[in-house]
PDB file of C-alpha atoms in Angstrom:
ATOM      1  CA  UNK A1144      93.080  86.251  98.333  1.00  0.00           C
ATOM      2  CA  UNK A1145      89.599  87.316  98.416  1.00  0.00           C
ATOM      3  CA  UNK A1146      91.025  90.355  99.141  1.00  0.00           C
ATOM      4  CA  UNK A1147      92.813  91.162  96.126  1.00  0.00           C
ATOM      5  CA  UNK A1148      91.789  93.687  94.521  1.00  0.00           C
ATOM      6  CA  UNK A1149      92.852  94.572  90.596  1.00  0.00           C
ATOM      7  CA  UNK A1150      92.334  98.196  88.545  1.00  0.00           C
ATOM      8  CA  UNK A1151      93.546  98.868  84.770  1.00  0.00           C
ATOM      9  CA  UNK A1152      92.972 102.267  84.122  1.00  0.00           C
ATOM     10  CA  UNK A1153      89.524 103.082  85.432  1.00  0.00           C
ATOM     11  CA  UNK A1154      88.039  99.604  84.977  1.00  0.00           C
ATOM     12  CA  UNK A1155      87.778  97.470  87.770  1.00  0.00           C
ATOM     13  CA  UNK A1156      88.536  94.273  86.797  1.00  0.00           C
ATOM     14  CA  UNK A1157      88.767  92.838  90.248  1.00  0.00           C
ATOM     15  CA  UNK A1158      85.429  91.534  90.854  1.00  0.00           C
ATOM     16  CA  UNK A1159      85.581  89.171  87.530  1.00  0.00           C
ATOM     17  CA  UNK A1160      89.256  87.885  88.410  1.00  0.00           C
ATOM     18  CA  UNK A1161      90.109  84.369  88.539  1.00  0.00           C
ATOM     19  CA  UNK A1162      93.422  84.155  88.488  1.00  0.00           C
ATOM     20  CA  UNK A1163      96.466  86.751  89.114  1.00  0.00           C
ATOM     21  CA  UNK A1164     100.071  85.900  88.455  1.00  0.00           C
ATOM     22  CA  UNK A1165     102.434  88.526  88.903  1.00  0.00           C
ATOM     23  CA  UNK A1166     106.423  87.487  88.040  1.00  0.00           C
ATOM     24  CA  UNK A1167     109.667  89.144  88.569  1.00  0.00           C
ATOM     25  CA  UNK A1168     111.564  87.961  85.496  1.00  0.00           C
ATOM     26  CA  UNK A1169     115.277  88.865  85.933  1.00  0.00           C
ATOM     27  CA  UNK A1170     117.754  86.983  83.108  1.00  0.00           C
ATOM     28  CA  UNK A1171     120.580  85.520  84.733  1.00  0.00           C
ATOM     29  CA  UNK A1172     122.038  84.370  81.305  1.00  0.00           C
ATOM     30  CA  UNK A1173     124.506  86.178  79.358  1.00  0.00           C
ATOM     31  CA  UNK A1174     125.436  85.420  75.062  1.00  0.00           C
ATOM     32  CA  UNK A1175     128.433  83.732  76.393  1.00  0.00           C
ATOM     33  CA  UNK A1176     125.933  80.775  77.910  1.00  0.00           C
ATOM     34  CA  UNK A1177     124.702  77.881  76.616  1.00  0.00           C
ATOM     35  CA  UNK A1178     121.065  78.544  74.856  1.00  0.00           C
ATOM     36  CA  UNK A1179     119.328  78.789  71.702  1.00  0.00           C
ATOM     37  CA  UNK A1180     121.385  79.573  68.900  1.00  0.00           C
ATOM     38  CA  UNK A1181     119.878  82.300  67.997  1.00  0.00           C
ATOM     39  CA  UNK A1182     119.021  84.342  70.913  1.00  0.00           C
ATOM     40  CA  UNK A1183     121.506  86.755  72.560  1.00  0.00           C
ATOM     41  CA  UNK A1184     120.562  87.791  75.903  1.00  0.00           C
ATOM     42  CA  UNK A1185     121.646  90.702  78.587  1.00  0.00           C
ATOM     43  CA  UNK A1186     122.408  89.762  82.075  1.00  0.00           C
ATOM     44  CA  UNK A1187     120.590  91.195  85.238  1.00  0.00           C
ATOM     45  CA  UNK A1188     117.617  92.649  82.966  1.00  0.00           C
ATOM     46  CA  UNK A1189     114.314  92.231  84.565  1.00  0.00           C
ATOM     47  CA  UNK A1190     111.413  91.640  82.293  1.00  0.00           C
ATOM     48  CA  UNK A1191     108.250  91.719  84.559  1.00  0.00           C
ATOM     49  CA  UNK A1192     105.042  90.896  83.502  1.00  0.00           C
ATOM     50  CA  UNK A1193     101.631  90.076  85.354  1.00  0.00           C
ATOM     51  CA  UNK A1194      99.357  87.360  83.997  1.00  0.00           C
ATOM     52  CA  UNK A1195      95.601  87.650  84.667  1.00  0.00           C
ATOM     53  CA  UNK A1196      92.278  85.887  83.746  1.00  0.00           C
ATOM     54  CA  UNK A1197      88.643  86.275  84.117  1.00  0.00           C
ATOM     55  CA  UNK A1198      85.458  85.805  83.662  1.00  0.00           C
ATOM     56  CA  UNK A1199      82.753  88.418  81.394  1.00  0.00           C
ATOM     57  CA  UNK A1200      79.732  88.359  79.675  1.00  0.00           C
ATOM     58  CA  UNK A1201      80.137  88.868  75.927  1.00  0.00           C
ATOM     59  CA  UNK A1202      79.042  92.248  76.485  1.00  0.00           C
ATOM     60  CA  UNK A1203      81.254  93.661  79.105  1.00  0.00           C
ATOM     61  CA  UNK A1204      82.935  96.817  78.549  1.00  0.00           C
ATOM     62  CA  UNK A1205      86.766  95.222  79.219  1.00  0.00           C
ATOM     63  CA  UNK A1206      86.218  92.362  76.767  1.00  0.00           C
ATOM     64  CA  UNK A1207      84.865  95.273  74.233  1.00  0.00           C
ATOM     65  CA  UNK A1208      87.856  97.322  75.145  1.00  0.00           C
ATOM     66  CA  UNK A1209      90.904  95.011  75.009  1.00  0.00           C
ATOM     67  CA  UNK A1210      91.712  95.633  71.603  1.00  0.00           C
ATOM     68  CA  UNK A1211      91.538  99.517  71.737  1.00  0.00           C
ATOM     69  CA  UNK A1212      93.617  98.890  75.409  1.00  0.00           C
ATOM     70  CA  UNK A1213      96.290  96.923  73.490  1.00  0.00           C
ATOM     71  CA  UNK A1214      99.699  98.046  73.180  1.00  0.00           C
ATOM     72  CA  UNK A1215      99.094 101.261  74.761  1.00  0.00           C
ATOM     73  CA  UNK A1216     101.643 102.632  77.348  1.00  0.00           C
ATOM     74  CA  UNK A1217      99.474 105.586  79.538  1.00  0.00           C
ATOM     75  CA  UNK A1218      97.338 102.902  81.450  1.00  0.00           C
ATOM     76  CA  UNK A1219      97.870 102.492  85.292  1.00  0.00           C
ATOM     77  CA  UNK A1220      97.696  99.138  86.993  1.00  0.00           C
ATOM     78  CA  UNK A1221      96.666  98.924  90.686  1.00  0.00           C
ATOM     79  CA  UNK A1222      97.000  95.430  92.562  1.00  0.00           C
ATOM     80  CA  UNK A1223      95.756  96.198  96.440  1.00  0.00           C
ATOM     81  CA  UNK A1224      96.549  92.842  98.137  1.00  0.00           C
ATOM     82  CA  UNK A1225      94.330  93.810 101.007  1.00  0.00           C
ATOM     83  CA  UNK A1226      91.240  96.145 102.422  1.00  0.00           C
ATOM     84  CA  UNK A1227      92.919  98.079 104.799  1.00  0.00           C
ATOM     85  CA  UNK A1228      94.617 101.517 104.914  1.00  0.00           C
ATOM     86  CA  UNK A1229      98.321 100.554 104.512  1.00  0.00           C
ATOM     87  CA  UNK A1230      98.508  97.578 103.002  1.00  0.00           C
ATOM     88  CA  UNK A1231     100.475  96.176 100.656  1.00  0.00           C
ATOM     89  CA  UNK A1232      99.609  97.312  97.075  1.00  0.00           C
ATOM     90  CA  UNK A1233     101.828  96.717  93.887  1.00  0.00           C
ATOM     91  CA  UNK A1234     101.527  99.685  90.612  1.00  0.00           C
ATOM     92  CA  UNK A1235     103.219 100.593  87.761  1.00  0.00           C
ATOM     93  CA  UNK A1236     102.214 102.176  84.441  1.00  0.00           C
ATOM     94  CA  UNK A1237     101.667  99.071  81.719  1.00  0.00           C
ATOM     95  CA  UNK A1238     100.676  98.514  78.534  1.00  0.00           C
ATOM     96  CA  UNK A1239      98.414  95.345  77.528  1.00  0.00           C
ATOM     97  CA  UNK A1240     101.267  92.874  76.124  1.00  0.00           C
ATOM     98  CA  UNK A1241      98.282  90.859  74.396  1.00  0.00           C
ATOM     99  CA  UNK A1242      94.765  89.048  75.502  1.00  0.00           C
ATOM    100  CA  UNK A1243      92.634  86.378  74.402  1.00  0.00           C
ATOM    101  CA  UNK A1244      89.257  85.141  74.903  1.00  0.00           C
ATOM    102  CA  UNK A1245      90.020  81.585  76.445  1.00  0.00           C
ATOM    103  CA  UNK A1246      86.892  79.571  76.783  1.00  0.00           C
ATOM    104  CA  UNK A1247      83.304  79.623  77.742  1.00  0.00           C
ATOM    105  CA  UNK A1248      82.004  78.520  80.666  1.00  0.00           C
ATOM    106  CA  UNK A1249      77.667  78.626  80.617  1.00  0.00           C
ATOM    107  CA  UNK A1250      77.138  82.159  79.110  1.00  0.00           C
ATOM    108  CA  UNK A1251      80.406  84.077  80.316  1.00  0.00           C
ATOM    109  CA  UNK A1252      83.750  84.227  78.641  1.00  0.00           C
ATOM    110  CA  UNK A1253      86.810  83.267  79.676  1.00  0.00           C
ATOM    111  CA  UNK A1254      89.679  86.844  78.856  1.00  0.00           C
ATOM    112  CA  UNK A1255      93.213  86.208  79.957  1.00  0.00           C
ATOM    113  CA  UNK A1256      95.560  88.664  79.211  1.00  0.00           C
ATOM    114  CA  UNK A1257      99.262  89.742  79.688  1.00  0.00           C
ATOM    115  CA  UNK A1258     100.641  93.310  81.199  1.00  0.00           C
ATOM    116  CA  UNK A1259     104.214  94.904  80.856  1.00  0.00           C
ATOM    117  CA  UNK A1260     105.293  97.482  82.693  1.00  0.00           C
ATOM    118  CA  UNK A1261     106.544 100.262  80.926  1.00  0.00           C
ATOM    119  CA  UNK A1262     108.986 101.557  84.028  1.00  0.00           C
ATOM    120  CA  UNK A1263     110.569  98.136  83.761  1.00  0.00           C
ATOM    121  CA  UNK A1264     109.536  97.092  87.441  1.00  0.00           C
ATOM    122  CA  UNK A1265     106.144  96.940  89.848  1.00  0.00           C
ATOM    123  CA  UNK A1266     106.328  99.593  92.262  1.00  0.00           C
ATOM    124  CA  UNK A1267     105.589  98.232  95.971  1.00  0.00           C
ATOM    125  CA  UNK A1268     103.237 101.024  97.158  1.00  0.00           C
ATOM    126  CA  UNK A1269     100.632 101.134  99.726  1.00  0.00           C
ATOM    127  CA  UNK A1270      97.055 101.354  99.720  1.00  0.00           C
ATOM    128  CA  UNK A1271      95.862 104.812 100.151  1.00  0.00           C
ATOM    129  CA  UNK A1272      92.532 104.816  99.704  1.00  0.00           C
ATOM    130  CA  UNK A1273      89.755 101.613  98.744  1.00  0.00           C
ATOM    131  CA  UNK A1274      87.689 102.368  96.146  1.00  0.00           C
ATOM    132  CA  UNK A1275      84.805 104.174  97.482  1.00  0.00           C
ATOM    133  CA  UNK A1276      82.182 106.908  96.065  1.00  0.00           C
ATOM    134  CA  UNK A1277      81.772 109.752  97.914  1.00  0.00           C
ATOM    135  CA  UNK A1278      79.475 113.128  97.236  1.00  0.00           C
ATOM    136  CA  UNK A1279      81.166 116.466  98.717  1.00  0.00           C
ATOM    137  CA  UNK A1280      85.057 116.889  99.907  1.00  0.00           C
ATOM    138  CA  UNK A1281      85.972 113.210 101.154  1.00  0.00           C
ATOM    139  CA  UNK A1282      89.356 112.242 103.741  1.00  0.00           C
ATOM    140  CA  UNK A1283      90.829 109.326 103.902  1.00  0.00           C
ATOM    141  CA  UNK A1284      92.312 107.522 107.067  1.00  0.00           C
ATOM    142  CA  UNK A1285      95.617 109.080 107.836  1.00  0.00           C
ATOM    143  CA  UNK A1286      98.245 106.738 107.533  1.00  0.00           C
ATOM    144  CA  UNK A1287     101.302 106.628 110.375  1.00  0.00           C
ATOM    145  CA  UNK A1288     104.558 106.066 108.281  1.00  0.00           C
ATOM    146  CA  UNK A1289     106.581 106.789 111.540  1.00  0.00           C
ATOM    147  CA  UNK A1290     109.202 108.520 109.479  1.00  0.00           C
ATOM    148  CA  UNK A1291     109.328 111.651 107.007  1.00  0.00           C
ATOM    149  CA  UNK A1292     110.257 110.648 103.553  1.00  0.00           C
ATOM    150  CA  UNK A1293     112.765 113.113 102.168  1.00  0.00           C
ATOM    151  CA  UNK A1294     113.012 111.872  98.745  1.00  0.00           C
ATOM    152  CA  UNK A1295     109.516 112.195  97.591  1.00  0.00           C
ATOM    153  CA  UNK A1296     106.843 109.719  96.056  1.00  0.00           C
ATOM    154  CA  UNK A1297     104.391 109.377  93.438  1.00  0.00           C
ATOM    155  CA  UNK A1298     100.540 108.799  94.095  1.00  0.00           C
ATOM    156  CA  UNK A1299      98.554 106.355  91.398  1.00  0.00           C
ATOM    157  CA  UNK A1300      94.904 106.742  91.082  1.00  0.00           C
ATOM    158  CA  UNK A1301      92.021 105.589  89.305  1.00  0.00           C
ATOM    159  CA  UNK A1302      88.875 107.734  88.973  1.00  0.00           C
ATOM    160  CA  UNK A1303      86.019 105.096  87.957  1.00  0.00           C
ATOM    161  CA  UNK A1304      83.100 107.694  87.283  1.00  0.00           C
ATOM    162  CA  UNK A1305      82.251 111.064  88.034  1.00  0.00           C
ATOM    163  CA  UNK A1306      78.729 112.740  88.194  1.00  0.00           C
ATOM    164  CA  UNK A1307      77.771 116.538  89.008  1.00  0.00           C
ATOM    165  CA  UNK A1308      78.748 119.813  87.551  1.00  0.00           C
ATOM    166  CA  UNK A1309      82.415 120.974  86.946  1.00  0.00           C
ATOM    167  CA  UNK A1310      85.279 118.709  87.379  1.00  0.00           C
ATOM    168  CA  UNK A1311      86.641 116.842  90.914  1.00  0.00           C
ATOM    169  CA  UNK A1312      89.797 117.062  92.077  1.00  0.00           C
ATOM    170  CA  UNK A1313      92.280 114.821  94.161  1.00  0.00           C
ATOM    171  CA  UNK A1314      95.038 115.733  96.760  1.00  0.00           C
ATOM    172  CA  UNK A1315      97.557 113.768  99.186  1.00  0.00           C
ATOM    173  CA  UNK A1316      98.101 115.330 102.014  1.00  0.00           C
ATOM    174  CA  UNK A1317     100.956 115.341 104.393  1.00  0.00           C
ATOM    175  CA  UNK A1318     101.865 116.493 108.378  1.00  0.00           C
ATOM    176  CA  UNK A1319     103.743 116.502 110.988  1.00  0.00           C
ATOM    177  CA  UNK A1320     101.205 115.694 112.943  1.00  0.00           C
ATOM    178  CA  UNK A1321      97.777 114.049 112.385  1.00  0.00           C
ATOM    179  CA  UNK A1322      95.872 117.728 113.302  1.00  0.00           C
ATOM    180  CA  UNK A1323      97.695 119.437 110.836  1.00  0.00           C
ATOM    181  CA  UNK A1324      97.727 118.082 107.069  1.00  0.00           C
ATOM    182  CA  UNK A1325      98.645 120.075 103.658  1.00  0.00           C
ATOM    183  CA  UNK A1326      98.546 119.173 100.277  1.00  0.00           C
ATOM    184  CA  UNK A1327     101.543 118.054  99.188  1.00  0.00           C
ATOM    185  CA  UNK A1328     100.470 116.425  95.647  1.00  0.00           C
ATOM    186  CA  UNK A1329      97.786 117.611  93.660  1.00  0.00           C
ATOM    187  CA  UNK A1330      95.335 116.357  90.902  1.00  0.00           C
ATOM    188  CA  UNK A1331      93.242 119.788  89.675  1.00  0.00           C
ATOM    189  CA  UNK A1332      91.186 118.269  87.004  1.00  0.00           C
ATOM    190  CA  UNK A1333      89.676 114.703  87.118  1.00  0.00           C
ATOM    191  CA  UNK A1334      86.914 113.332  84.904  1.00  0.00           C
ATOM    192  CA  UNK A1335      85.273 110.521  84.437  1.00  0.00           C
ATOM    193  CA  UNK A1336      87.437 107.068  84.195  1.00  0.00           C
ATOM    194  CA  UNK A1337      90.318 108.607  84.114  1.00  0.00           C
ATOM    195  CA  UNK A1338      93.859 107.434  85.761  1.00  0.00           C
ATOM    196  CA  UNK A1339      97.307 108.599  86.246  1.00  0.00           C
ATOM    197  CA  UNK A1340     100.213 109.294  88.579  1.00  0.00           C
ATOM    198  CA  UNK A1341     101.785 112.535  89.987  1.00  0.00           C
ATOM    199  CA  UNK A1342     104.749 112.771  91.604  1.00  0.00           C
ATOM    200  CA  UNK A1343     107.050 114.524  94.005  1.00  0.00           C
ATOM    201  CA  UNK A1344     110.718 115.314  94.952  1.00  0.00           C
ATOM    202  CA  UNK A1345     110.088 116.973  98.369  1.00  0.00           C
ATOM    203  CA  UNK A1346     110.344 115.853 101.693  1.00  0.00           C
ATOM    204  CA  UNK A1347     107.175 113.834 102.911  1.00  0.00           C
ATOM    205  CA  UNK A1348     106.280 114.094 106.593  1.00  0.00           C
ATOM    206  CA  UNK A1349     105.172 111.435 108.658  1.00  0.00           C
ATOM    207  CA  UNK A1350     101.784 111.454 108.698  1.00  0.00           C
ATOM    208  CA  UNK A1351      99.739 111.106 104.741  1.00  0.00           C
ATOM    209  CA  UNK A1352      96.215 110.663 104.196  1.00  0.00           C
ATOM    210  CA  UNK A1353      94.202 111.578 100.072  1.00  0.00           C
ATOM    211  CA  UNK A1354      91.368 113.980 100.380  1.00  0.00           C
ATOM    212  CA  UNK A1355      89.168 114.309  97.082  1.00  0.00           C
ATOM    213  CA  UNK A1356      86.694 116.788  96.155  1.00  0.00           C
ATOM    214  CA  UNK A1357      83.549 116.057  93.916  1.00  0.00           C
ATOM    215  CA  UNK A1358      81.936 118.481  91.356  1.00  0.00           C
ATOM    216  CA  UNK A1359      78.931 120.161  92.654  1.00  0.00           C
ATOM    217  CA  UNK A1360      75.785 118.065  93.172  1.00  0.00           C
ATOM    218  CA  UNK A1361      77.869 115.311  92.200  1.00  0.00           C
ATOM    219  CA  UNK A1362      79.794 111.842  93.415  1.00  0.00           C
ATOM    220  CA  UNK A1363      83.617 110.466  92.973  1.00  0.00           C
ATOM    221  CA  UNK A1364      84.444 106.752  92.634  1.00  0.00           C
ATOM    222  CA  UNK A1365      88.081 106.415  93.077  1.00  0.00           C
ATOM    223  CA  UNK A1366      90.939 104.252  94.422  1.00  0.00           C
ATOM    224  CA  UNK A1367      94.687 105.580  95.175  1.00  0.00           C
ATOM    225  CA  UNK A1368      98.108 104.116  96.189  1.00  0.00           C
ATOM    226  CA  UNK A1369     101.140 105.610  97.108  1.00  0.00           C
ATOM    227  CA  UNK A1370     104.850 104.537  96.648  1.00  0.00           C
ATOM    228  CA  UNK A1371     107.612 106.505  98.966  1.00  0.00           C
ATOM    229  CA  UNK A1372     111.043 107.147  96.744  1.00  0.00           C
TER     230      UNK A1372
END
């Protein structure tokens, strides 16, 4: 889709994507089944993975990247499968199974690469709010769930870049009804190309929307999604 839109930590790697692939892997074969010899195999576990590739420059700061990126288990991965408020978005924290420079094609190279989730499974979340840069205290569209949520949720963000003085912070903010909203989950200390996730355990009213606030004198690119427990 054209409107797909793909973050790994705060790189957005969407705009350079060819090709996304993302499989729910659950083994249905048990040690008692026929297979190889020597390979012994639990039931029911799912091992999910998302295959990507795309195109760079031989400069590009994700091509220079991947190998400090690899193996590491903080980074956040984002998949918005629309541009809309509300849609349907897919995260989960990952770590960068392996990558490869595939080909060239004129003067750009080819990177495909391979995420794991760390959590074991993607988390179906919706889009909260489209990466945008903003200067001052920036709200996003409030987003009608119709019910309260009274197990929680966890937000996942990605802070691209951050300019001004101090440090910007992030909130999601819920209400019972769209004229009254309170922050319900709170980043207090974001910095340039940064990502994460914070969650909650308390009840989640109906109505959700993030707010963000820049340093002074300064600007916010970020992107968030949210996942109800």
């Amino acid at each position: 889709s054209n409107d797909a839109r793909f973050y790994f930590d705060a790189y957005d790697v969407g705009t350079a994507t060819t090709s996304i692939e993302l499989n729910h892997i659950i083994e249905s074969l048990d040690k008692t089944a026929l297979t190889e010899a020597a390979e012994t195999i639990l039931a029911g576990i799912r091992r999910d993975e998302i295959s990507w590739a795309g195109l760079f420059d031989d400069g590009t700061s994700l091509n220079a990247a991947a190998g400090t990126l690899l193996g590491t288990g903080s980074g956040i991965l984002s998949l918005f499968l629309g541009s809309t408020v509300g849609d349907v978005a897919y995260a989960e924290t990952v770590f960068l199974l392996g990558y490869k420079p595939a080909a060239n094609l004129a003067e750009l190279v080819k990177l495909e690469a391979i995420f794991r989730p760390t959590g074991g499974t993607w988390n179906r979340t919706q889009i909260f709010y489209l990466k945008s840069s903003g200067s001052g205290t920036v709200t996003g569209d409030i987003i009608d769930n119709g019910t309260v949520t009274g197990a929680g949720g966890t937000a996942y963000y990605h802070v691209f870049a951050v300019s001004g003085t101090g440090t910007g912070s992030l909130l999601i903010e819920h209400g019972t009804s769209t004229g009254t909203m309170t922050a319900i989950l709170t980043v207090g200390t974001i910095g340039s190309g940064t990502s994460g996730l914070v969650s909650t355990t308390s009840t989640i009213e109906r109505y959700r929307r993030v707010k963000y606030i820049t340093p002074a004198s300064g600007t916010m690119a970020v992107a968030v999604s949210f996942k109800r427990s």
